[in-house]
mmCIF file with all atom_site columns, N, CA and C in Angstrom:
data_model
loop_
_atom_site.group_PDB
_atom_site.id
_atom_site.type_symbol
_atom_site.label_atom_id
_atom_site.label_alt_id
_atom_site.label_comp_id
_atom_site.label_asym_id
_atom_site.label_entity_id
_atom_site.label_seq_id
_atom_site.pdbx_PDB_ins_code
_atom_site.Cartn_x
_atom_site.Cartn_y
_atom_site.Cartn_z
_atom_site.occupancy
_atom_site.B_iso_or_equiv
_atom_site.pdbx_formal_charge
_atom_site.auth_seq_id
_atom_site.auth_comp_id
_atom_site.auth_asym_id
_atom_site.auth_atom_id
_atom_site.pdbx_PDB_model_num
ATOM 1   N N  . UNK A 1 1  ? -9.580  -14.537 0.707   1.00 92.00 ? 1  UNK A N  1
ATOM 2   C CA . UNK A 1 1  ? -8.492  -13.588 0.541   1.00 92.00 ? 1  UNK A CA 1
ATOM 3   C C  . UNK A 1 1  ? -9.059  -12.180 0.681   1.00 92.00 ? 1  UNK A C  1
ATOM 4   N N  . UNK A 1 2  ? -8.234  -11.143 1.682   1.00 96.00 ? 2  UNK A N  1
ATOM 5   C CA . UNK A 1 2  ? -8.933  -10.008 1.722   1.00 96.00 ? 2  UNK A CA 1
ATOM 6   C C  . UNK A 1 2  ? -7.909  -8.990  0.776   1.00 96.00 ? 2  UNK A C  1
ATOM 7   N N  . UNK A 1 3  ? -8.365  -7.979  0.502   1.00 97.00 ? 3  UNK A N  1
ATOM 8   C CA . UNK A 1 3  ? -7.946  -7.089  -0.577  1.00 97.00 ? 3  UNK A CA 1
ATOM 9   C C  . UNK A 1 3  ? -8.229  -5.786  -0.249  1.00 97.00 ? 3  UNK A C  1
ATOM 10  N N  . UNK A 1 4  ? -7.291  -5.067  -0.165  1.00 98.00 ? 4  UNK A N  1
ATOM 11  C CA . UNK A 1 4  ? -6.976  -3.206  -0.357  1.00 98.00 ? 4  UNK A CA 1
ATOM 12  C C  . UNK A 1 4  ? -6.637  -2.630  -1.462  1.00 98.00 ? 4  UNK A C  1
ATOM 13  N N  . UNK A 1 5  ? -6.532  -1.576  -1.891  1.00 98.00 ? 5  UNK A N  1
ATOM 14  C CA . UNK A 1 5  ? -5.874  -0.394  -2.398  1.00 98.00 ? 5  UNK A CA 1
ATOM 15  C C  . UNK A 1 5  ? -5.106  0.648   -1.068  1.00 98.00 ? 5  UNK A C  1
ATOM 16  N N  . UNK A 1 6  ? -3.948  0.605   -1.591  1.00 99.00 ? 6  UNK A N  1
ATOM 17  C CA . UNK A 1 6  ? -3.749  1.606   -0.326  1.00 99.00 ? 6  UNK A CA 1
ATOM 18  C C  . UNK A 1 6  ? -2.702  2.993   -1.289  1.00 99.00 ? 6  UNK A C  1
ATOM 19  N N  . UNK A 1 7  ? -3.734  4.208   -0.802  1.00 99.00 ? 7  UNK A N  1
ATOM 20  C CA . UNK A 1 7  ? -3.295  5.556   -1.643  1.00 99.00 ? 7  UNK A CA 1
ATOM 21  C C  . UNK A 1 7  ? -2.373  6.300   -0.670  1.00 99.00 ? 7  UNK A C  1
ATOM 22  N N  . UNK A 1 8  ? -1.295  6.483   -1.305  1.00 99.00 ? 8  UNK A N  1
ATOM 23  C CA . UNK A 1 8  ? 0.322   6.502   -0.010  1.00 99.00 ? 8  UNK A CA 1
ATOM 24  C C  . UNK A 1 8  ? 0.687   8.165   -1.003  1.00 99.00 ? 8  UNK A C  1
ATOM 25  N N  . UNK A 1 9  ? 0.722   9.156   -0.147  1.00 98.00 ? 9  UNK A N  1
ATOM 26  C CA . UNK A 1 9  ? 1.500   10.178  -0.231  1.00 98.00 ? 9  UNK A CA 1
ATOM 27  C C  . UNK A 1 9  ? 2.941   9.648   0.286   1.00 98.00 ? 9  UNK A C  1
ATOM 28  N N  . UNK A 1 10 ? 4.214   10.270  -0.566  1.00 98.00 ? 10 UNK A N  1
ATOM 29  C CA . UNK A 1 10 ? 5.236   10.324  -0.175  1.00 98.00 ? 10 UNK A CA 1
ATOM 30  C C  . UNK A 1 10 ? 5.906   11.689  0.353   1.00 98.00 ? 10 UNK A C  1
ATOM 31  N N  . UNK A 1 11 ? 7.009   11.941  0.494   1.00 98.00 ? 11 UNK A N  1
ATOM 32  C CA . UNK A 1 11 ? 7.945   12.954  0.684   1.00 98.00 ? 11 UNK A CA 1
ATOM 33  C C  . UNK A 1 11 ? 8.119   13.209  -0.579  1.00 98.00 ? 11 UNK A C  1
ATOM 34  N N  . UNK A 1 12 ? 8.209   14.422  -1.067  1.00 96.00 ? 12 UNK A N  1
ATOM 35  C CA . UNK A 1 12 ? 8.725   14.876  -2.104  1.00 96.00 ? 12 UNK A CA 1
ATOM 36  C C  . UNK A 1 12 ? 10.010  14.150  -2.725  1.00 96.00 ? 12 UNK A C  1
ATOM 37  N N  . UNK A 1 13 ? 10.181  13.699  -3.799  1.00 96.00 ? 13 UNK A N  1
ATOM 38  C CA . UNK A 1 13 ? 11.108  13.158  -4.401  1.00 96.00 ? 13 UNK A CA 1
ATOM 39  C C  . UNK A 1 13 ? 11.636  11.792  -3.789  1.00 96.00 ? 13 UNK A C  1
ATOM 40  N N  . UNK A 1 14 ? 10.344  11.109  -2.936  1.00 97.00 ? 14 UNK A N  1
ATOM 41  C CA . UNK A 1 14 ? 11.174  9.608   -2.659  1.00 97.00 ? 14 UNK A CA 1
ATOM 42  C C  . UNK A 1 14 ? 10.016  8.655   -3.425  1.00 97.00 ? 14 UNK A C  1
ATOM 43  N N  . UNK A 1 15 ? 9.059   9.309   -4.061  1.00 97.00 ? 15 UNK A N  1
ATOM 44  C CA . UNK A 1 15 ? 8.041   8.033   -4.913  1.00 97.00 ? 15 UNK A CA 1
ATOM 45  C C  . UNK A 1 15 ? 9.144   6.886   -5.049  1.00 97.00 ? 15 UNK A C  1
ATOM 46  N N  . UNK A 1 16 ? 9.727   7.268   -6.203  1.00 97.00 ? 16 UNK A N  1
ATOM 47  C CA . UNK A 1 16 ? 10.482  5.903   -6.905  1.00 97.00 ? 16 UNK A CA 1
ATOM 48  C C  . UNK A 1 16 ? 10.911  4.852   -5.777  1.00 97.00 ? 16 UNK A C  1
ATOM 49  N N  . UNK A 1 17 ? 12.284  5.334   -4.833  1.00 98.00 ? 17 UNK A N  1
ATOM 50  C CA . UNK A 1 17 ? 12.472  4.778   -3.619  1.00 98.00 ? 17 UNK A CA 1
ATOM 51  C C  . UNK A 1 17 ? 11.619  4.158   -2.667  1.00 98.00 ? 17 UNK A C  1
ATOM 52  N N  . UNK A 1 18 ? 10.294  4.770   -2.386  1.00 98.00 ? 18 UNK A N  1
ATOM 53  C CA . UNK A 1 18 ? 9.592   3.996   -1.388  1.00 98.00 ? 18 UNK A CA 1
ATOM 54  C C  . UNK A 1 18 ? 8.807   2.803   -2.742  1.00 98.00 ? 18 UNK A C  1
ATOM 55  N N  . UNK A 1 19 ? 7.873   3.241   -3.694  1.00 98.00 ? 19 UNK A N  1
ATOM 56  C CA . UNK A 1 19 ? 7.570   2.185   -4.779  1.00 98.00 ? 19 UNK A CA 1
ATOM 57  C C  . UNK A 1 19 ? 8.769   0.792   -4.123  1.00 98.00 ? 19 UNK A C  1
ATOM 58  N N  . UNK A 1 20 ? 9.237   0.736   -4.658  1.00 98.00 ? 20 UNK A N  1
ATOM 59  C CA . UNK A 1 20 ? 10.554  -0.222  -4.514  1.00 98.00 ? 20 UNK A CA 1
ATOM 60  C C  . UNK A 1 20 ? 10.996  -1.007  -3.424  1.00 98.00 ? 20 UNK A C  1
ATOM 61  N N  . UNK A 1 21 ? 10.722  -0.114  -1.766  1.00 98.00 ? 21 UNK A N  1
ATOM 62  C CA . UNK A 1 21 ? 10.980  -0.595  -0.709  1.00 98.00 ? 21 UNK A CA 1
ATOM 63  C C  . UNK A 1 21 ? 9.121   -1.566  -0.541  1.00 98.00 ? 21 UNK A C  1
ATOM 64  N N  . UNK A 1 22 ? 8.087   -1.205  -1.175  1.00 98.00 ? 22 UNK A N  1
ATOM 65  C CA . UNK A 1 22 ? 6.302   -1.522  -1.025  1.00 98.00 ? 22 UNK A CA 1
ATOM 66  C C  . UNK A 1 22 ? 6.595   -2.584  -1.886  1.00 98.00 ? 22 UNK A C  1
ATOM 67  N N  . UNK A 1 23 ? 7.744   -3.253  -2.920  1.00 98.00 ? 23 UNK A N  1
ATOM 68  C CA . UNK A 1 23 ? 7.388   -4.333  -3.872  1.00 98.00 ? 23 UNK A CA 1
ATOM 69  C C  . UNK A 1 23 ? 8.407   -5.142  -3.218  1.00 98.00 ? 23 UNK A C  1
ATOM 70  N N  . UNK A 1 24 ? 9.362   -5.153  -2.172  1.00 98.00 ? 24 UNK A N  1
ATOM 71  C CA . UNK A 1 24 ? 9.776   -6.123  -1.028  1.00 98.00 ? 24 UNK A CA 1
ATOM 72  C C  . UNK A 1 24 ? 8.805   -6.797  -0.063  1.00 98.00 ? 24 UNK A C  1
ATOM 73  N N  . UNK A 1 25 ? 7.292   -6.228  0.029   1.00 98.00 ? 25 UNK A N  1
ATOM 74  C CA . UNK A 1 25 ? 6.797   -6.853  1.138   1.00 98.00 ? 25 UNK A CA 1
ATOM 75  C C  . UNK A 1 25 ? 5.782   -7.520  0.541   1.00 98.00 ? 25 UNK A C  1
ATOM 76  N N  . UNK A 1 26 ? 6.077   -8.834  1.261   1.00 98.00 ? 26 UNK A N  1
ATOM 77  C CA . UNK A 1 26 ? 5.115   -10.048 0.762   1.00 98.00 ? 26 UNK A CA 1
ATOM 78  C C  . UNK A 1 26 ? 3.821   -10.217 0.020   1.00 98.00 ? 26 UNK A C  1
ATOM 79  N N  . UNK A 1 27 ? 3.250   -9.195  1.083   1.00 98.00 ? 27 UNK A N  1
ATOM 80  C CA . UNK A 1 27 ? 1.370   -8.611  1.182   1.00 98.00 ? 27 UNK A CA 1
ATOM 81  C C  . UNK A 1 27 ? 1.224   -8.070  0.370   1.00 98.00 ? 27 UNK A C  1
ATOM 82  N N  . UNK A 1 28 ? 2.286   -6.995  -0.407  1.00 99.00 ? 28 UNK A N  1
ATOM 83  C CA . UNK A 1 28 ? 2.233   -5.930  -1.407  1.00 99.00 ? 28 UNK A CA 1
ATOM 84  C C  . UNK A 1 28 ? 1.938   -6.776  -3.077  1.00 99.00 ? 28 UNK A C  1
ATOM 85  N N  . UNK A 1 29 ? 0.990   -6.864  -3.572  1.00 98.00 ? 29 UNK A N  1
ATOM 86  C CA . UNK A 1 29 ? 0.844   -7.910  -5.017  1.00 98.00 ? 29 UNK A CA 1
ATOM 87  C C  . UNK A 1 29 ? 1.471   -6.455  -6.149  1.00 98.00 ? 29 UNK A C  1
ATOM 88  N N  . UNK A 1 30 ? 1.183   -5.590  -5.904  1.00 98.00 ? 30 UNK A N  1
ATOM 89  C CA . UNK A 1 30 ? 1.729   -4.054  -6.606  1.00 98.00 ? 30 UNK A CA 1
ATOM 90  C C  . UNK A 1 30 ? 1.786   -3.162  -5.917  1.00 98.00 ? 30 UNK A C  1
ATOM 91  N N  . UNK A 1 31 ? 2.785   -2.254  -6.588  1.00 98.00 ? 31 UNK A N  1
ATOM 92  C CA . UNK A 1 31 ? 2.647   -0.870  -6.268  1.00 98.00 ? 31 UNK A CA 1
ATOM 93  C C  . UNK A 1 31 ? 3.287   0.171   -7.486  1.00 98.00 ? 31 UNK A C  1
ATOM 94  N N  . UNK A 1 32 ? 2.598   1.238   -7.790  1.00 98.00 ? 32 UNK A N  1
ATOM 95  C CA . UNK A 1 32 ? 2.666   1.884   -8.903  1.00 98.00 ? 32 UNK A CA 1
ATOM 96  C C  . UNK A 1 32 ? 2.778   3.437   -8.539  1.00 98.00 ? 32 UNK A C  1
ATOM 97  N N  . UNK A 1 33 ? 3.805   4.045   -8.853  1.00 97.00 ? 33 UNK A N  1
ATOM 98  C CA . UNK A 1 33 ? 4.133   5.163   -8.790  1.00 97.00 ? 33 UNK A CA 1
ATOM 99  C C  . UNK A 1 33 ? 2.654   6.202   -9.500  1.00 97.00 ? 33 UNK A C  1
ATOM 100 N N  . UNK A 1 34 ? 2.054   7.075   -9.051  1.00 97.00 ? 34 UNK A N  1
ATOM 101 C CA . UNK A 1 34 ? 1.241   7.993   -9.740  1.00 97.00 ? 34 UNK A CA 1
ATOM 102 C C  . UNK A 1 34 ? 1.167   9.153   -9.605  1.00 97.00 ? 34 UNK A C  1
ATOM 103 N N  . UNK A 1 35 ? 0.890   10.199  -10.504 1.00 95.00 ? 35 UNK A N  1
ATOM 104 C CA . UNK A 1 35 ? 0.515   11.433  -10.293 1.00 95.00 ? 35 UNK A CA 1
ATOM 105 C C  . UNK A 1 35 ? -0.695  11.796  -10.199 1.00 95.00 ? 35 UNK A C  1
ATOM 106 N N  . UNK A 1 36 ? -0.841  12.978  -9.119  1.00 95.00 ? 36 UNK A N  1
ATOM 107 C CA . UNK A 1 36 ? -2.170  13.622  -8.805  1.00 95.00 ? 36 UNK A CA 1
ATOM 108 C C  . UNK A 1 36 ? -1.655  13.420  -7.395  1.00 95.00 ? 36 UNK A C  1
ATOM 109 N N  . UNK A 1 37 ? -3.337  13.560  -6.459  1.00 96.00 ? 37 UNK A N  1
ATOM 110 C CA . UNK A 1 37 ? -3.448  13.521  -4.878  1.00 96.00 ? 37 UNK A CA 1
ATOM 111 C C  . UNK A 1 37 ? -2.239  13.028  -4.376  1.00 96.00 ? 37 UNK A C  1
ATOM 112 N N  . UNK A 1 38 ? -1.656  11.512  -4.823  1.00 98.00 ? 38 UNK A N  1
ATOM 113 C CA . UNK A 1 38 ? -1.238  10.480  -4.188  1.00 98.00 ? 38 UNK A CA 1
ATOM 114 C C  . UNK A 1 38 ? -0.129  10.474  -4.959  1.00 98.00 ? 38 UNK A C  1
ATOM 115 N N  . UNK A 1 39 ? 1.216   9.578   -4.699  1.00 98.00 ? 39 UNK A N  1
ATOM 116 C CA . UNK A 1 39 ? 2.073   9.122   -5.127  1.00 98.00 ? 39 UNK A CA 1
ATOM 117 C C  . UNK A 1 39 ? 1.874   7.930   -5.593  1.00 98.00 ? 39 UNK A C  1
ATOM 118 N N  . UNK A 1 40 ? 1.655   6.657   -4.526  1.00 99.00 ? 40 UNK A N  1
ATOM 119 C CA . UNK A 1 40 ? 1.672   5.843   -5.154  1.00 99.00 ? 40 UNK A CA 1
ATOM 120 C C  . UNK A 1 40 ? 0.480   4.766   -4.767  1.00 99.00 ? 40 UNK A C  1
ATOM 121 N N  . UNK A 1 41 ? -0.271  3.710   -5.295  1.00 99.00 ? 41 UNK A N  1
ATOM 122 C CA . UNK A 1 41 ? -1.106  3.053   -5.597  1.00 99.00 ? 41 UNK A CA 1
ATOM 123 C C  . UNK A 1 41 ? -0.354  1.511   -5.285  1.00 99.00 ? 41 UNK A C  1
ATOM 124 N N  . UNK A 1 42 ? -1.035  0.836   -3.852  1.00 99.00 ? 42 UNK A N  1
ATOM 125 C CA . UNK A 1 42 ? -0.573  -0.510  -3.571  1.00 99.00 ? 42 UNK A CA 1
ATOM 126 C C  . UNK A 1 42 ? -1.392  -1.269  -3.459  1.00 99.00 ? 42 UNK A C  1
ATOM 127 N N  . UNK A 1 43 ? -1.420  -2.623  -4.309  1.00 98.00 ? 43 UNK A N  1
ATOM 128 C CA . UNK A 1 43 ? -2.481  -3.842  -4.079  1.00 98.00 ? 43 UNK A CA 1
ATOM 129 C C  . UNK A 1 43 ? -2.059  -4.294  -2.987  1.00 98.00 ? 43 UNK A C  1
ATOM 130 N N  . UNK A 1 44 ? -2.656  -4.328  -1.996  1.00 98.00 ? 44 UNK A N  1
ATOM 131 C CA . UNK A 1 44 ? -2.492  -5.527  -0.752  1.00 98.00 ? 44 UNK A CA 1
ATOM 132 C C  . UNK A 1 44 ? -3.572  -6.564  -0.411  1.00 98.00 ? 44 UNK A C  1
ATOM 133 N N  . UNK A 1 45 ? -2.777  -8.033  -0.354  1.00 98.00 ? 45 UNK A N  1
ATOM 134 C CA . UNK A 1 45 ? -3.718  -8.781  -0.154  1.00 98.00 ? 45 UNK A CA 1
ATOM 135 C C  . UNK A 1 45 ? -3.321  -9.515  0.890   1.00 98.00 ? 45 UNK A C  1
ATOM 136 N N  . UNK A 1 46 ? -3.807  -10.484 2.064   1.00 97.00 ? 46 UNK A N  1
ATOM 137 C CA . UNK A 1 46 ? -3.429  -11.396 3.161   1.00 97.00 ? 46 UNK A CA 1
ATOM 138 C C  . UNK A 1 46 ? -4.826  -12.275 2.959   1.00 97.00 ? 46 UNK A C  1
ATOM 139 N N  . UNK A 1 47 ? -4.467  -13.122 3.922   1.00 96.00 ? 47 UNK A N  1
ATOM 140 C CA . UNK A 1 47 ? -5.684  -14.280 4.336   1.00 96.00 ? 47 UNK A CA 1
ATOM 141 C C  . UNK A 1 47 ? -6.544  -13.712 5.091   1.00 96.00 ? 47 UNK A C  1
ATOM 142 N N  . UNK A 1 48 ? -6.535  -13.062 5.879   1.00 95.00 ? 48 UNK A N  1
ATOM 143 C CA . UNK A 1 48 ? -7.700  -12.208 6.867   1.00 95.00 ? 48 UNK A CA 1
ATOM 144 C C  . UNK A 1 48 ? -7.697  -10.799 7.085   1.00 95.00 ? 48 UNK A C  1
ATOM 145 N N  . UNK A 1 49 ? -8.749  -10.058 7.312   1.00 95.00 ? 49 UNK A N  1
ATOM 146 C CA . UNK A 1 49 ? -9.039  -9.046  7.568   1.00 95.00 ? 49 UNK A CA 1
ATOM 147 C C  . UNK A 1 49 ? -7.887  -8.824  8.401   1.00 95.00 ? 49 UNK A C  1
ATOM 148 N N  . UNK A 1 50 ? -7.430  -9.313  9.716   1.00 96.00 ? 50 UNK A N  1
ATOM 149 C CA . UNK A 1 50 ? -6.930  -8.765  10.676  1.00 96.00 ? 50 UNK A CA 1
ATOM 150 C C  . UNK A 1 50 ? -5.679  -8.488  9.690   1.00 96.00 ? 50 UNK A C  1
ATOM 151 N N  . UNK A 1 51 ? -5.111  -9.918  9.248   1.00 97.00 ? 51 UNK A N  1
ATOM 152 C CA . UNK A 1 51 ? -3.350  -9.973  8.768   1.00 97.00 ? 51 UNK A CA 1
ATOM 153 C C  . UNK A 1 51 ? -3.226  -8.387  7.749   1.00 97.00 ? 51 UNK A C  1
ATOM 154 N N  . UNK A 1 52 ? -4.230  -8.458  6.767   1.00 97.00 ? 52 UNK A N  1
ATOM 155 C CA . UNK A 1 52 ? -4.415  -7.311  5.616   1.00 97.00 ? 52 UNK A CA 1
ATOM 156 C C  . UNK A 1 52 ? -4.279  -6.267  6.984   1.00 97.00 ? 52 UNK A C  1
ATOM 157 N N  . UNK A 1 53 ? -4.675  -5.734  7.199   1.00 97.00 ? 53 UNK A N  1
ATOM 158 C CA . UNK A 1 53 ? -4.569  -4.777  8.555   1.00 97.00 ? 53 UNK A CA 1
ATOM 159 C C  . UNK A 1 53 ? -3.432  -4.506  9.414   1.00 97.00 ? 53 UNK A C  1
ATOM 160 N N  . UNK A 1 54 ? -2.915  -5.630  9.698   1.00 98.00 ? 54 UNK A N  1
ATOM 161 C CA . UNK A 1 54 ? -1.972  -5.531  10.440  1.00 98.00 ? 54 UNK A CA 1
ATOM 162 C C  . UNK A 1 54 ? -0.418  -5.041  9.082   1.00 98.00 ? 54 UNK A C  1
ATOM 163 N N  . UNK A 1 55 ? -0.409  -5.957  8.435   1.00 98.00 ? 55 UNK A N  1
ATOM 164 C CA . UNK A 1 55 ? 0.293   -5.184  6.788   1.00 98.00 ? 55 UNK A CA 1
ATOM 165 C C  . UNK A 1 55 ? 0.530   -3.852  6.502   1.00 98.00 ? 55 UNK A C  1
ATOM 166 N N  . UNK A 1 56 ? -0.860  -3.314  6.749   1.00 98.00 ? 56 UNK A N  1
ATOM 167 C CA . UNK A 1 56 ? -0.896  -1.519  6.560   1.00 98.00 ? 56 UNK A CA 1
ATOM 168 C C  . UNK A 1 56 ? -0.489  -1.045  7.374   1.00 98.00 ? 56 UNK A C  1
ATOM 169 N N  . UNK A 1 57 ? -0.973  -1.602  8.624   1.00 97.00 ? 57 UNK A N  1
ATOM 170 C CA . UNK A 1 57 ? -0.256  -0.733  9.646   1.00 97.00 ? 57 UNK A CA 1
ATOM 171 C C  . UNK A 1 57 ? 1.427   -0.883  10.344  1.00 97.00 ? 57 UNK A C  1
ATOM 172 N N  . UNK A 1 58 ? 1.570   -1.909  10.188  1.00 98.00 ? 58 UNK A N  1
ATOM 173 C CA . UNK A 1 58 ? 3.171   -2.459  10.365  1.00 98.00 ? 58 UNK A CA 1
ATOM 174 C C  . UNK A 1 58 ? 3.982   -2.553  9.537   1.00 98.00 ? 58 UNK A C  1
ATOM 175 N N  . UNK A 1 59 ? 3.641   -2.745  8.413   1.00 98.00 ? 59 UNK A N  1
ATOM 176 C CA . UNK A 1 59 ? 4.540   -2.672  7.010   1.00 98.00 ? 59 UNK A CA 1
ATOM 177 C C  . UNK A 1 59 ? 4.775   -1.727  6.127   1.00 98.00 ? 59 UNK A C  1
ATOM 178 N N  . UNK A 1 60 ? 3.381   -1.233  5.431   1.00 98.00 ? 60 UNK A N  1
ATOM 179 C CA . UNK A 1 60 ? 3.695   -0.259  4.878   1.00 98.00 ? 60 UNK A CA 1
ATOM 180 C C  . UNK A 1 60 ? 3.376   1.338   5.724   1.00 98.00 ? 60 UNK A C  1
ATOM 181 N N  . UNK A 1 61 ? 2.856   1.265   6.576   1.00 97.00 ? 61 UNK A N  1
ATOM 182 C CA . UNK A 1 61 ? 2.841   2.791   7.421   1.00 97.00 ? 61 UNK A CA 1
ATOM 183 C C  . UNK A 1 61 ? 3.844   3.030   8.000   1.00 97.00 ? 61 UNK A C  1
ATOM 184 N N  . UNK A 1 62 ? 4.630   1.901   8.107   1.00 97.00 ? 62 UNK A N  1
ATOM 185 C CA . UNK A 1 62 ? 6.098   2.197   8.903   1.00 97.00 ? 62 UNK A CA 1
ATOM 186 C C  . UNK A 1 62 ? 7.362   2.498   7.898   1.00 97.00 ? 62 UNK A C  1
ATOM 187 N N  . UNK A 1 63 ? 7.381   2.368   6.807   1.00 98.00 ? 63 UNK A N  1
ATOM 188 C CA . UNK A 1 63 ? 8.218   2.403   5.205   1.00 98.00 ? 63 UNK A CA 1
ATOM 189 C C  . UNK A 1 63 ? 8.449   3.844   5.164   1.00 98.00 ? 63 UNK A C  1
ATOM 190 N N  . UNK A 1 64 ? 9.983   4.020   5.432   1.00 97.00 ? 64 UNK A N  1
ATOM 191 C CA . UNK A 1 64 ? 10.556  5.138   5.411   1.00 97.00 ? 64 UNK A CA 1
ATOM 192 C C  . UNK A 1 64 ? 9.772   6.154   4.156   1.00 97.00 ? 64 UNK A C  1
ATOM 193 N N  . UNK A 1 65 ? 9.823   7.649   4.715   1.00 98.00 ? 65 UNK A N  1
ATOM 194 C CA . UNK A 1 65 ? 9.477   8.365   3.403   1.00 98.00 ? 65 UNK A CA 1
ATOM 195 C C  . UNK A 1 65 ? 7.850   8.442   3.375   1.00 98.00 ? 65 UNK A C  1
ATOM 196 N N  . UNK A 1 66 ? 6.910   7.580   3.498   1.00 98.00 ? 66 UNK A N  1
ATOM 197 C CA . UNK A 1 66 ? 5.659   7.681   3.213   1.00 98.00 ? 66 UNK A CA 1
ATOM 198 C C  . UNK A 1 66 ? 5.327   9.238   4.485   1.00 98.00 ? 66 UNK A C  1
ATOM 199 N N  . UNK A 1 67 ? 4.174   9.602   3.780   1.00 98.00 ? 67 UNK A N  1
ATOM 200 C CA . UNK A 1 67 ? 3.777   10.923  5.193   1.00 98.00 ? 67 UNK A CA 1
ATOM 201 C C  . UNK A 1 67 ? 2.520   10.486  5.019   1.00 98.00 ? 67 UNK A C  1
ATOM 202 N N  . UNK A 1 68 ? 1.456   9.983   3.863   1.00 98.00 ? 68 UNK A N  1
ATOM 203 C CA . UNK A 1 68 ? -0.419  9.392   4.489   1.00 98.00 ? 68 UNK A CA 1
ATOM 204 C C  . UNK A 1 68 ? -0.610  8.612   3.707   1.00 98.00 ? 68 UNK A C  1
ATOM 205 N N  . UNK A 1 69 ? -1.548  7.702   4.430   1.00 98.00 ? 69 UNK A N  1
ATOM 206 C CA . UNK A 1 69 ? -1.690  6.620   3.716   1.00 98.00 ? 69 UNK A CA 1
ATOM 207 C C  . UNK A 1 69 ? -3.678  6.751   3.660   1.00 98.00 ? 69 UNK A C  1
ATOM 208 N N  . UNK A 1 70 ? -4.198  6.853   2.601   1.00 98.00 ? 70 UNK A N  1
ATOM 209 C CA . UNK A 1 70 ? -5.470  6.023   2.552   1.00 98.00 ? 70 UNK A CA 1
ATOM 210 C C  . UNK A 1 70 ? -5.603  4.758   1.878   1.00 98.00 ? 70 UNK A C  1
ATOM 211 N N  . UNK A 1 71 ? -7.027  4.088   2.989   1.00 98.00 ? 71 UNK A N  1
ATOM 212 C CA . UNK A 1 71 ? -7.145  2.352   2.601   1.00 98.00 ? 71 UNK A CA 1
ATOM 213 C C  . UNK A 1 71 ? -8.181  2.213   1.855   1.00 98.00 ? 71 UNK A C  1
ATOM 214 N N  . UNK A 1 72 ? -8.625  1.533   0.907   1.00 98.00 ? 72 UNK A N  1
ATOM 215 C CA . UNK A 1 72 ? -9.327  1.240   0.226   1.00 98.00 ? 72 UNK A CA 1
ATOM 216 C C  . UNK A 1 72 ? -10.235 -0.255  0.345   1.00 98.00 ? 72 UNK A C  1
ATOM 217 N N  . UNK A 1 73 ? -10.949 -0.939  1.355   1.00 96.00 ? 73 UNK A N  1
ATOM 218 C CA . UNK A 1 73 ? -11.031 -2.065  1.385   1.00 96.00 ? 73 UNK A CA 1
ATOM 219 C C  . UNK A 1 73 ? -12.018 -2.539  -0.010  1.00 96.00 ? 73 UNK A C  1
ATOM 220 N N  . UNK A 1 74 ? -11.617 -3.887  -0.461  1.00 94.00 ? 74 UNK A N  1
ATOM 221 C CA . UNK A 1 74 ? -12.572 -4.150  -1.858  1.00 94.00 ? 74 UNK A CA 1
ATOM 222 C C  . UNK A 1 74 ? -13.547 -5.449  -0.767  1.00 94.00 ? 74 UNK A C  1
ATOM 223 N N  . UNK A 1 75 ? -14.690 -4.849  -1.402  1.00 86.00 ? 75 UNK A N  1
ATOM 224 C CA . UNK A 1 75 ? -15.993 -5.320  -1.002  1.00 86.00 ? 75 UNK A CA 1
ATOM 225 C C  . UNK A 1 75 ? -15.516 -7.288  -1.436  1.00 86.00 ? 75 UNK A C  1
ATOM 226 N N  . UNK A 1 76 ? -16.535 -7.989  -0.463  1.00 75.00 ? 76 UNK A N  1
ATOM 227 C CA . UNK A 1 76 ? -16.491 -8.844  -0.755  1.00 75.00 ? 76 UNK A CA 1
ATOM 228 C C  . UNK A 1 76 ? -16.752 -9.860  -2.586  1.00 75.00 ? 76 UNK A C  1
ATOM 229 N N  . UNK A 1 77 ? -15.823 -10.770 -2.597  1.00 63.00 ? 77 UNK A N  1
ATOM 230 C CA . UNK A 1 77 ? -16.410 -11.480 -4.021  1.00 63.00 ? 77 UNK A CA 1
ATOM 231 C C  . UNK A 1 77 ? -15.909 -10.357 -5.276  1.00 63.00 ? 77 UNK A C  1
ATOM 232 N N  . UNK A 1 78 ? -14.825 -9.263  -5.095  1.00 53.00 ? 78 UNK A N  1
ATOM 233 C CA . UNK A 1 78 ? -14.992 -8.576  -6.147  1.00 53.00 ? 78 UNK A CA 1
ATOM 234 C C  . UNK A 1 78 ? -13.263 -8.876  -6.665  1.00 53.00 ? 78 UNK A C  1
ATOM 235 N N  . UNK A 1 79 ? -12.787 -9.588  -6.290  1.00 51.00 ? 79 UNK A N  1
ATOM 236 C CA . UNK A 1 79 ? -11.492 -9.449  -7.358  1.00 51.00 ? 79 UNK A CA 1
ATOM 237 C C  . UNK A 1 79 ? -11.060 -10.641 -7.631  1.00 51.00 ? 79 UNK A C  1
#
């Protein structure tokens, strides 16, 4: 199982809304609204590197409202 963090700036005033549209998608295990740098904080997990990948980039980079996304990959054996 491969595993991300993915640190998602939103549009001003759509955190809550996009949160919500990121806990519809399959791949998404969480997502948590936060303050500071980022808005919000998403566990993503798939069966392979590629699928986890393809997730970020087709699923949640395409989710109305988001403007950047950083990825976080977790090292092997760690979760």
């Amino acid at each position: 199982m491969e595993t991300a963090f993915v640190l998602i700036s939103c549009k001003v005033g759509t955190s809550d809304a996009v949160t919500k549209k990121l806990q519809l998608i399959d791949e998404v295990k969480e997502a948590i609204p936060v303050w500071g740098s980022f808005d919000v904080v998403a566990k993503v997990t798939a069966s392979t590197r590629e699928e986890l990948r393809d997730a970020i980039r087709k699923k949640i980079r395409t989710t109305d409202n988001i403007r950047t996304t950083m990825s976080l990959m977790v090292t092997e054996n760690q979760t």
